[in-house]
Coordinates of C-alpha atoms and ligand atoms in Angstrom, one line a residue:
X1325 CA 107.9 22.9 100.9
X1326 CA 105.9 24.8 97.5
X1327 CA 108.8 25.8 95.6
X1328 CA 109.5 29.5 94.6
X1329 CA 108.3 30.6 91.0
X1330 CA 109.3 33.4 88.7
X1331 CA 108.1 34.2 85.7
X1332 CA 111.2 36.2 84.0
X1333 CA 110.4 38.2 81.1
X1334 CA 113.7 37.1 79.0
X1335 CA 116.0 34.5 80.5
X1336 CA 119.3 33.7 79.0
X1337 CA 119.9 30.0 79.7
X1338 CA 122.8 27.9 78.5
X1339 CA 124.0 27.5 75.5
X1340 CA 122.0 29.6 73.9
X1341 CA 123.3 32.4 71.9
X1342 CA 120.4 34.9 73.0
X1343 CA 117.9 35.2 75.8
X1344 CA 114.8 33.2 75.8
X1345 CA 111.4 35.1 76.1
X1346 CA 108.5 34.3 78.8
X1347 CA 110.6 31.1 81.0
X1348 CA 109.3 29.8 84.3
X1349 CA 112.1 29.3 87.1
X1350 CA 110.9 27.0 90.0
X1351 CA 113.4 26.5 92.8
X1352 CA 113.3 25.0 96.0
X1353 CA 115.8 25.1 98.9
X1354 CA 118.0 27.0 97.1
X1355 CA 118.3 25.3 94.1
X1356 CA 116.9 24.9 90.9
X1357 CA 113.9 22.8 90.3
X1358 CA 112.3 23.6 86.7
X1359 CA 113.1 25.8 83.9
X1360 CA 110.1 26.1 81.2
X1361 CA 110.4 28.1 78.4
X1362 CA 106.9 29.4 77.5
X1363 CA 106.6 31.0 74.5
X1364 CA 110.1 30.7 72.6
X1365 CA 112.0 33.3 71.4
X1366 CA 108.8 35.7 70.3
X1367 CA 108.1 38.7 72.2
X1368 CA 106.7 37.7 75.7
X1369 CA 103.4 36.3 76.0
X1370 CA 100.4 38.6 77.7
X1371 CA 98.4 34.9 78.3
X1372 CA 100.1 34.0 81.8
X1373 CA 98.1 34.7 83.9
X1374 CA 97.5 31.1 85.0
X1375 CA 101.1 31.7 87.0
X1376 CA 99.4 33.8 89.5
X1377 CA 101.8 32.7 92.4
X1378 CA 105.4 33.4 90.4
X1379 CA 106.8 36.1 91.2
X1380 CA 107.2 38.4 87.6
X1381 CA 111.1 39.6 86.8
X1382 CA 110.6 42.6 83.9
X1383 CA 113.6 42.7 81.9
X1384 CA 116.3 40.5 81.4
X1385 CA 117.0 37.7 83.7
X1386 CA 120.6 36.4 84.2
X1387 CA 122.3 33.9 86.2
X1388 CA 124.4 34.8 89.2
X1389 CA 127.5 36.8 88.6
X1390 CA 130.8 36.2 90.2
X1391 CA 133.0 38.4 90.7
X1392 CA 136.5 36.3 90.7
X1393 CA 139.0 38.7 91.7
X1394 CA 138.1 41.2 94.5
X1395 CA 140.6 43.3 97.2
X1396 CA 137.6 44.5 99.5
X1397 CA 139.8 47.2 101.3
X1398 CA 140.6 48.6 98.1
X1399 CA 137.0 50.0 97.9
X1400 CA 138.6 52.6 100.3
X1401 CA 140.7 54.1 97.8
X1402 CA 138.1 55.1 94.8
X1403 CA 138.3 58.4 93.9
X1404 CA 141.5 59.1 96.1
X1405 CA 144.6 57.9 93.8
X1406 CA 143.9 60.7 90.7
X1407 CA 145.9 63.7 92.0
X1408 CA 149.5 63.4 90.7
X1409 CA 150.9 60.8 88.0
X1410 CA 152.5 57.9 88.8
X1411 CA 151.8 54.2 87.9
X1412 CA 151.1 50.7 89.9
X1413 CA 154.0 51.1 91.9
X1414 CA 152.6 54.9 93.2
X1415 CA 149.2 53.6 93.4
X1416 CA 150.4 50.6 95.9
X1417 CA 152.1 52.8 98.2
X1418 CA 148.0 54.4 99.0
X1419 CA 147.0 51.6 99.4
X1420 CA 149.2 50.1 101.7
X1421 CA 148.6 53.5 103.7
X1422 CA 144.9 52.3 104.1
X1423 CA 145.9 48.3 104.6
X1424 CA 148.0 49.4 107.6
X1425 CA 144.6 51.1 109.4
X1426 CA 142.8 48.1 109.5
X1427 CA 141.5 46.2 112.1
X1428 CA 139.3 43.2 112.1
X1429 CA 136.4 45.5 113.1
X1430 CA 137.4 48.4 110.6
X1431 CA 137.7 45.4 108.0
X1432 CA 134.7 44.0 108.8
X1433 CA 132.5 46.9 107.9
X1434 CA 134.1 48.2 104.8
X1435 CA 134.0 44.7 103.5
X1436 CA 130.4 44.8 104.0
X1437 CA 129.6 47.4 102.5
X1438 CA 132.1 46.5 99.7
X1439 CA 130.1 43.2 99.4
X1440 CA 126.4 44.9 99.6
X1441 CA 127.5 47.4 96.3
X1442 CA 128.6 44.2 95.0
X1443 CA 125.4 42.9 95.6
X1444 CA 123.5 46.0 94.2
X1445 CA 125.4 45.1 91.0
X1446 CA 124.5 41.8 90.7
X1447 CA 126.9 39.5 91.9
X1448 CA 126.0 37.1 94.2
X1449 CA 129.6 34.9 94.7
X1450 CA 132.7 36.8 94.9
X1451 CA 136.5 35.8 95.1
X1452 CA 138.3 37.7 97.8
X1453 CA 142.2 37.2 97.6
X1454 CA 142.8 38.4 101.2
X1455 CA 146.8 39.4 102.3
X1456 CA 146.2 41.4 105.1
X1457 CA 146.3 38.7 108.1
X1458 CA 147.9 39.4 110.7
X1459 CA 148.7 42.9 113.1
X1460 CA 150.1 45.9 111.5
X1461 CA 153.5 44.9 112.7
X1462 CA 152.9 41.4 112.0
X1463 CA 151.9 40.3 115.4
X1464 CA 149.5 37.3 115.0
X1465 CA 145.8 38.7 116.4
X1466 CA 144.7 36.3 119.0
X1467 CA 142.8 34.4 116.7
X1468 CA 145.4 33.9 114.2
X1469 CA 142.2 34.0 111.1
X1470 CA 140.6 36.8 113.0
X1471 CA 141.0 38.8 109.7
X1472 CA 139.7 36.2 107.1
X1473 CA 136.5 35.6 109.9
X1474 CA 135.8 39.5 109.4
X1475 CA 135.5 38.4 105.4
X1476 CA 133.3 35.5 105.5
X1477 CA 130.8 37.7 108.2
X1478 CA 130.9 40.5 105.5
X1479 CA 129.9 37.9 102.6
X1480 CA 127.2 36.5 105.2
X1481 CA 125.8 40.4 106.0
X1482 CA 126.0 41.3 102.7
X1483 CA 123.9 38.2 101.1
X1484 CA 126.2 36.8 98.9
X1485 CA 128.5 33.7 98.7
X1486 CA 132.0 34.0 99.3
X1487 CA 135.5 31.9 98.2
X1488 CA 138.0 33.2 100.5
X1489 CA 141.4 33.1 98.7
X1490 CA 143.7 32.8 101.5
X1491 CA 147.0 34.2 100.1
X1492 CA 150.7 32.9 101.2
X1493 CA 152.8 36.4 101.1
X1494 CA 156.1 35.8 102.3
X1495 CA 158.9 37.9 101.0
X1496 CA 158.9 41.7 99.4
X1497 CA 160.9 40.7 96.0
X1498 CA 161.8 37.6 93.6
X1499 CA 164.9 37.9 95.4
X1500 CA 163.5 36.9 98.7
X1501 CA 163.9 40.4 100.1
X1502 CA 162.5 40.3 104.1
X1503 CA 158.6 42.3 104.2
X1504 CA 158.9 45.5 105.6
X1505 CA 156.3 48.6 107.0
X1506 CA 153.0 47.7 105.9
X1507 CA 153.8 44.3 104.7
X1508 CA 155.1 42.8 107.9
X1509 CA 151.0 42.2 108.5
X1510 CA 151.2 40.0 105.1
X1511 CA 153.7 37.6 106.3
X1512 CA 153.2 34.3 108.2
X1513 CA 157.1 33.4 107.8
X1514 CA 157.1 30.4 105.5
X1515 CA 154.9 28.4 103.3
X1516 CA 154.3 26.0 106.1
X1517 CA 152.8 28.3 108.5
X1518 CA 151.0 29.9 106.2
X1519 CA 149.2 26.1 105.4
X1520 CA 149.1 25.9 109.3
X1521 CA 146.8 29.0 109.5
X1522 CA 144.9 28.4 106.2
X1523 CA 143.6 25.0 107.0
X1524 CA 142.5 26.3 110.8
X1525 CA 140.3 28.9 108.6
X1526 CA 138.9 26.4 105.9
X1527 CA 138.1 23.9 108.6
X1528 CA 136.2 26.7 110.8
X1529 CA 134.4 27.5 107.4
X1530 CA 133.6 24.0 107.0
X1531 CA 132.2 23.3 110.1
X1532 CA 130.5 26.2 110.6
X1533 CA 128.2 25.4 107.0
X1534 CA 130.2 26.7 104.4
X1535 CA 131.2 24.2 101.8
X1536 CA 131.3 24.6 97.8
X1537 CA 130.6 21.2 97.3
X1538 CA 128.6 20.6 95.0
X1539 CA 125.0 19.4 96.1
X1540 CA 125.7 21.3 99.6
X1541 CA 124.3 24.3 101.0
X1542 CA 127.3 26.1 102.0
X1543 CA 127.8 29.7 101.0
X1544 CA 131.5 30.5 101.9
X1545 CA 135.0 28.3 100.9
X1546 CA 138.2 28.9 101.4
X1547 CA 140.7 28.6 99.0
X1548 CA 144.8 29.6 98.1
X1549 CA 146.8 32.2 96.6
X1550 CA 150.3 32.5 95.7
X1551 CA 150.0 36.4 96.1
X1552 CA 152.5 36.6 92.9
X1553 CA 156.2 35.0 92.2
X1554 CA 157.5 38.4 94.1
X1555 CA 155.9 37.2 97.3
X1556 CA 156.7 33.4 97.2
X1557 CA 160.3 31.5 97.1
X1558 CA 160.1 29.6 94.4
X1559 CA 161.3 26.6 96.8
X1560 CA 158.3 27.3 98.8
X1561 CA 155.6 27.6 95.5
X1562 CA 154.8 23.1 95.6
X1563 CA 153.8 23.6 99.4
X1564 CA 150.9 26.0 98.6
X1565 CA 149.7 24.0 95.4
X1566 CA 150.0 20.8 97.4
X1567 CA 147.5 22.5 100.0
X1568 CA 145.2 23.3 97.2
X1569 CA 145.4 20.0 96.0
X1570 CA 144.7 17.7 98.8
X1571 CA 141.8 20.1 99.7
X1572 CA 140.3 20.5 96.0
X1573 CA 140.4 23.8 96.9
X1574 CA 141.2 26.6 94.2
X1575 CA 144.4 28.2 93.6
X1576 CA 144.8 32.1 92.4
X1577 CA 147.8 34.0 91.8
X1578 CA 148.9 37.5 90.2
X1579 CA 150.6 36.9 87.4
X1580 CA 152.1 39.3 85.0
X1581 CA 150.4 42.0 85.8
X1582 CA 154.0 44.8 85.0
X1583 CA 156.3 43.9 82.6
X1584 CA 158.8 45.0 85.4
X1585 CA 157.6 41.9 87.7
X1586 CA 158.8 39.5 84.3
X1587 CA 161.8 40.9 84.3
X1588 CA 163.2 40.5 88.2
X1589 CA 161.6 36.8 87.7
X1590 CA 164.0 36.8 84.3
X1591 CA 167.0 38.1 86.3
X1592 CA 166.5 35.7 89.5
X1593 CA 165.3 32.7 88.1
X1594 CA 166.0 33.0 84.2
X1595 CA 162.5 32.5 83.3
X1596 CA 159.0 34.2 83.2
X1597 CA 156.7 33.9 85.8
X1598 CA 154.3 31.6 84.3
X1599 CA 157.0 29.4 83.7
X1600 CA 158.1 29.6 86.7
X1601 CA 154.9 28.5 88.5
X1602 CA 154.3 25.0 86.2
X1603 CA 157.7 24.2 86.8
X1604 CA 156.7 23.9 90.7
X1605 CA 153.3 22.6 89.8
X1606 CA 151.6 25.4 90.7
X1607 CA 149.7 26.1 86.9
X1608 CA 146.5 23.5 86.4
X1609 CA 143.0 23.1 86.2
X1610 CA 142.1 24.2 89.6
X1611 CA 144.4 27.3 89.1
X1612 CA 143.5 31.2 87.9
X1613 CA 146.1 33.3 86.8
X1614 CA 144.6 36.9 87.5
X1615 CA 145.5 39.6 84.9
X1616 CA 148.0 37.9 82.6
X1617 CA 148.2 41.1 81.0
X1618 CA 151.8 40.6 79.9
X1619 CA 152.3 36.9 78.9
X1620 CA 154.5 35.8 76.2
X1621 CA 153.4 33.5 73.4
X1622 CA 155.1 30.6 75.3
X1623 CA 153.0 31.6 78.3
X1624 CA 149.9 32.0 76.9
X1625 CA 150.3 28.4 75.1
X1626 CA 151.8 27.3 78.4
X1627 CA 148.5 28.5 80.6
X1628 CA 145.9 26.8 77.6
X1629 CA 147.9 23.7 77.6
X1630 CA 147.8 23.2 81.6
X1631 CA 144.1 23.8 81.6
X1632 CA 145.0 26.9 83.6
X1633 CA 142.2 29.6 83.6
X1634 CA 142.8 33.8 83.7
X1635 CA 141.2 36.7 85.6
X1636 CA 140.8 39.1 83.7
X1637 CA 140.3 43.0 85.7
X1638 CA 140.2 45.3 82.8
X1639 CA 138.9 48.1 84.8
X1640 CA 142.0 48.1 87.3
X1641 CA 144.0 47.3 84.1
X1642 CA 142.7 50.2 82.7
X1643 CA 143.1 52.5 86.1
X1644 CA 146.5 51.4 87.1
X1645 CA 147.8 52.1 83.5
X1646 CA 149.1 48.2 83.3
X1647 CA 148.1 47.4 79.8
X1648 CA 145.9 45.4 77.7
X1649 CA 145.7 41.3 78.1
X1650 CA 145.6 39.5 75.4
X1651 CA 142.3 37.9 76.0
X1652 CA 141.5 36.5 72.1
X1653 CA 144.5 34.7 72.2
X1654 CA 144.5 33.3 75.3
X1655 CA 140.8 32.3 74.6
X1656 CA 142.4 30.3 71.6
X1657 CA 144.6 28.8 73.4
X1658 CA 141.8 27.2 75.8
X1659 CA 142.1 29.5 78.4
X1660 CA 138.7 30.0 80.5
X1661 CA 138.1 33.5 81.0
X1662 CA 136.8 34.7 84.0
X1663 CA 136.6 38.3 85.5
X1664 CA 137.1 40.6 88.3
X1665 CA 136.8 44.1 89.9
X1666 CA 140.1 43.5 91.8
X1667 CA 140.4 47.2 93.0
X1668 CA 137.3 48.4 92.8
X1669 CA 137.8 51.5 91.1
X1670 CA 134.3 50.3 89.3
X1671 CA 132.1 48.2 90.7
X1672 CA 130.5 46.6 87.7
X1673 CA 130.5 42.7 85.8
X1674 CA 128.8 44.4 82.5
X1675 CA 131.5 47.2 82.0
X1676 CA 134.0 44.8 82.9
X1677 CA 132.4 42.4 80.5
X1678 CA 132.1 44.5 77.4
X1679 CA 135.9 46.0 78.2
X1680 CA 137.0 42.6 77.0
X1681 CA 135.5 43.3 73.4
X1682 CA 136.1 46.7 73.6
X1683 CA 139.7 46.4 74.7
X1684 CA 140.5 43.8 71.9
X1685 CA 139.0 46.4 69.3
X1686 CA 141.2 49.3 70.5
X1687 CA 144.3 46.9 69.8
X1688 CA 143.0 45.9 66.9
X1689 CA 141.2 48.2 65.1
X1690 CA 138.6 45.2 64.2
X1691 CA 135.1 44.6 66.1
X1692 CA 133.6 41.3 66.8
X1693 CA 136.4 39.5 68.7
X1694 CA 133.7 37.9 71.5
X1695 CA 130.3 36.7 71.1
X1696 CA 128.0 38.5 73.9
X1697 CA 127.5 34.9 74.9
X1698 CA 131.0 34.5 75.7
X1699 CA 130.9 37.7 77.7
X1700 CA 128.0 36.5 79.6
X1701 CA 129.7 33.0 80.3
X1702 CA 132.9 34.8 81.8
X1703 CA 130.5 36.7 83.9
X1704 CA 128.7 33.4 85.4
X1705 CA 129.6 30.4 84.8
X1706 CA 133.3 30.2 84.3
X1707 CA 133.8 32.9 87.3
X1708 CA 131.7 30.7 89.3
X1709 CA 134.0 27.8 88.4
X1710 CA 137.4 30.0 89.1
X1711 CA 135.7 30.2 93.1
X1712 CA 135.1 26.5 93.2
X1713 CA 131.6 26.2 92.6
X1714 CA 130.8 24.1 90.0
X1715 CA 127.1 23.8 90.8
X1716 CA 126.5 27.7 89.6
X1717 CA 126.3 30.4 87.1
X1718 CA 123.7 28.7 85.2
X1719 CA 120.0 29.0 85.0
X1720 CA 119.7 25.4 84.7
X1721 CA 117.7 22.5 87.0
X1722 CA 120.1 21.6 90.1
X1723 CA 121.9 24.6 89.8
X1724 CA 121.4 27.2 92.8
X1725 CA 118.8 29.3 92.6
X1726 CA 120.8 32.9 91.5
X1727 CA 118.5 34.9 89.6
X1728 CA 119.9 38.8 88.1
X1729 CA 117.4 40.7 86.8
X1730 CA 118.7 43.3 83.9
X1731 CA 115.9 46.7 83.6
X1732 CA 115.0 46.7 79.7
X1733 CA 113.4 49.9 80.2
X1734 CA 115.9 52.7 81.7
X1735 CA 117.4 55.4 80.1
X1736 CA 120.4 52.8 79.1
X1737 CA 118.4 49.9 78.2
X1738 CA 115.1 51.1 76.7
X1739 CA 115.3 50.1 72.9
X1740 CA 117.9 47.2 73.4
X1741 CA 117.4 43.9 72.7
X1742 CA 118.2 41.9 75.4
X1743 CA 120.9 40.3 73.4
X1744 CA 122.7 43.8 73.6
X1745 CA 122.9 43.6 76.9
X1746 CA 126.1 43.5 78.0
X1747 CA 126.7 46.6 75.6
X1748 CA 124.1 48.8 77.1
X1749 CA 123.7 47.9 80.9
X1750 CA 125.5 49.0 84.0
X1751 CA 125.2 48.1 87.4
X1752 CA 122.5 50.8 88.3
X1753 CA 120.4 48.5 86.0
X1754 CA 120.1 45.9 88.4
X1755 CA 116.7 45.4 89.7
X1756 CA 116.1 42.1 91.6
X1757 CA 118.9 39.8 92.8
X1758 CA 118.2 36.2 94.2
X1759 CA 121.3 34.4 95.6
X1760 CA 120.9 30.9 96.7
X1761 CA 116.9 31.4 96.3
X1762 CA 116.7 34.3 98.5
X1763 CA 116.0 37.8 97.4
X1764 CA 119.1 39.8 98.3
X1765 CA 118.2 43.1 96.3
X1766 CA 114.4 44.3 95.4
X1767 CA 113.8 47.0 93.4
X1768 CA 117.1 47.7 92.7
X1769 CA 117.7 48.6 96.5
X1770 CA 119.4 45.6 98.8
X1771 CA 117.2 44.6 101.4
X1772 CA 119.7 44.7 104.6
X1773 CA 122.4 46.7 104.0
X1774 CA 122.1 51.0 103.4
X1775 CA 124.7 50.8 101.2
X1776 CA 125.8 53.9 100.4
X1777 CA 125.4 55.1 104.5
X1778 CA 127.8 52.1 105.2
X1779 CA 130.4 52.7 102.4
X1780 CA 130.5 56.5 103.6
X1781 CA 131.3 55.4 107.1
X1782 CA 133.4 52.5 106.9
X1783 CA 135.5 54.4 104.5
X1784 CA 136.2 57.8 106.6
X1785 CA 137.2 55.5 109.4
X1786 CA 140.6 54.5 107.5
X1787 CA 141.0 57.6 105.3
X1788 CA 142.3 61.0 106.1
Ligands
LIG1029 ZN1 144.6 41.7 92.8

């Protein structure tokens, strides 16, 4: 098979603190075959036209994003949480008014279409931490995973690859109050059960060609989440991490996303939350804390020291009012960074990207906390690694074949150098997405999904 050729006009490849002008990218089957830089770090070259049969990428050429944290149903609620005041606590009460409409089908198609924007934007892997498993009353459907199926079909529809975070959600409070209403769909009764139903899903994945091993083919995974230390006994928290564990599967939790959730883990078990979770083994190098926007000093040394990495969602941060994370520190501490849309309120890696300098400045009042190569790598190749796929997120040989091309010349980007980036672009910028060596998006317009017709729909089926 001739391998697939592009000629990108700037290419930012690893380790390198800006992007490379005039580089070759030769894949095949999926993966990377060659990277040649052309011309070093000059402006681009006019004298190529010996590559006749690469295909030309204008503009800035990225690896693959990932998007690490993502609630597709949440999609549903953009635009319709603003009216009153109010704060997380408000804001989860609407959305568990449009969790308790879904259906498989209904979740299907606005996961889709969540997935195609997603696309349009540039990712092209994306973490979904799915709760919603079962009926509305909590009645199993007759496939017990009919739910998490409906996911890994969107992923498939939609282009891109897909680590399905199947979350264990078992009780309302730290105290071990029983689900109620719109939970009851959440709950699969204990920690067993729930490993009972999540390794029927990862085995289906596996057998039917998704696996994130690395050298494989595979586009979907399944992996764990503690939903947060309200949802899980603490007696039950070693069963889900042992899961994880035996399957090398990741494993994602909320953590310390409201100061109110460290203080009921205070009252009940006389520790934070973070603590909490190492002293049951859950914290590791295979886990991601997502948010950590209120960890204490302890915590924050607690999460570098066990290798334990953070999502960071500063747009749903910044929407649900829950604060600032303090993302410097825990990049001292060792702490991979990796980010996420989680609610979707914005769909958008670069403005979540640049939120994490720009948020760190606001605290501050200092600039220059992240190098834009930092940014990039918690856009790529450390979200990539949160999902369980080592074997992406760079533009590097043996690497799969995700390609994001970047406009230079819109009315956002003409004039920047394409080390500025992250500063200057939004998703709209997006021109040409490759995932897994096949173009997805062309032309900034993805090449199977209407995306806008779809999100229209499949939202005004589960909204009033
Ligand atoms: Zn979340």
């Amino acid at each position: 098979m001739t391998p697939t050729r592009w000629l990108a006009e700037y290419a930012w490849l690893p380790d390198r603190a800006e992007p490379t002008a005039d580089v070759l990218i030769e894949a095949e089957d999926g993966r990377i075959t060659a990277v040649t830089p052309l011309g070093g770090t000059g402006t681009p070259t006019a004298g190529v036209e010996v590559l006749g049969d690469a295909t030309r990428l204008p503009g800035l050429t990225l690896p693959g994003l990932a998007n690490a944290h993502s609630h597709a149903f949440h999609r549903a609620l953009r635009g319709r949480t603003h009216g009153g005041r109010g704060d997380f606590w408000t804001w989860r009460d609407v959305m568990y008014e449009v969790a308790a409409r879904l259906d498989p089908d209904s979740y299907l198609a606005l996961a889709r279409a969540a997935y195609a924007e997603m696309a349009l934007a540039g990712v092209t892997c994306v973490g979904e931490f799915h709760y919603l498993h079962h009926g509305p009353d909590g009645t199993p459907y007759a496939d017990p995973n009919a739910m998490g199926a409906a996911l890994v079909e969107a992923a498939t529809q939609a282009g891109i690859r897909l680590t399905l975070l199947d979350a264990c959600y078992l009780t309302a409070t730290v105290d071990g109050e029983p689900l109620t209403g719109p939970q009851r769909r959440f709950g699969d009764g204990d920690a067993l059960r729930w490993a009972d139903r999540a390794s029927a899903l990862a085995d289906t994945v596996e057998r039917t060609g998704g696996t994130g091993q690395a050298g494989g083919t595979g586009r979907a995974l399944v992996g764990a989440a503690v939903h947060s230390v309200r949802a899980v006994p603490a007696e039950q928290l070693a069963t889900v991490a042992g899961w994880a564990d035996r399957r090398g599967a990741p494993l994602h939790l909320h953590l310390s996303e409201q100061p109110a959730e460290n203080d009921a883990c205070r009252a009940a078990h006389g520790r934070t939350p973070a603590r909490l979770l190492a002293d049951h083994g859950v914290l590791g190098p295979g886990t991601v804390a997502v948010h950590a926007t209120h960890p204490t000093s302890a915590d924050v040394t607690l999460l570098g020291d066990t290798g334990t990495g953070v999502c960071l969602c500063p747009t749903t941060e910044r929407d649900l009012a829950d604060g600032i994370g303090p993302a410097r520190r825990l990049a001292e501490a060792g702490v991979a960074l990796s980010l996420g849309s989680d609610s979707h309120a914005v769909v958008d890696l670069f403005e979540e990207a640049r939120a994490v300098e720009l948020d760190e400045r606001l605290r501050t009042r200092r600039r220059g906390h992240f190098a834009p190569a930092e940014l990039l790598a918690a856009a790529t190749v450390a979200g990539h690694a949160a999902l369980g796929w080592r074997d992406a997120g760079r533009i590097a040989v043996g690497d799969r074949a995700d390609l994001v091309t970047v406009r230079l010349d819109s009315a956002r980007t003409a004039g920047v150098p394409p080390v500025g980036a992250f500063f200057a672009a939004t998703a709209a910028d997006v021109a040409s997405v490759v995932v897994d060596g096949r173009q997805v998006v062309a032309d900034g317009r993805h090449l199977r999904v209407d995306v806008p017709r779809e999100l229209r729909t499949a939202i005004g089926a589960v909204t009033r």
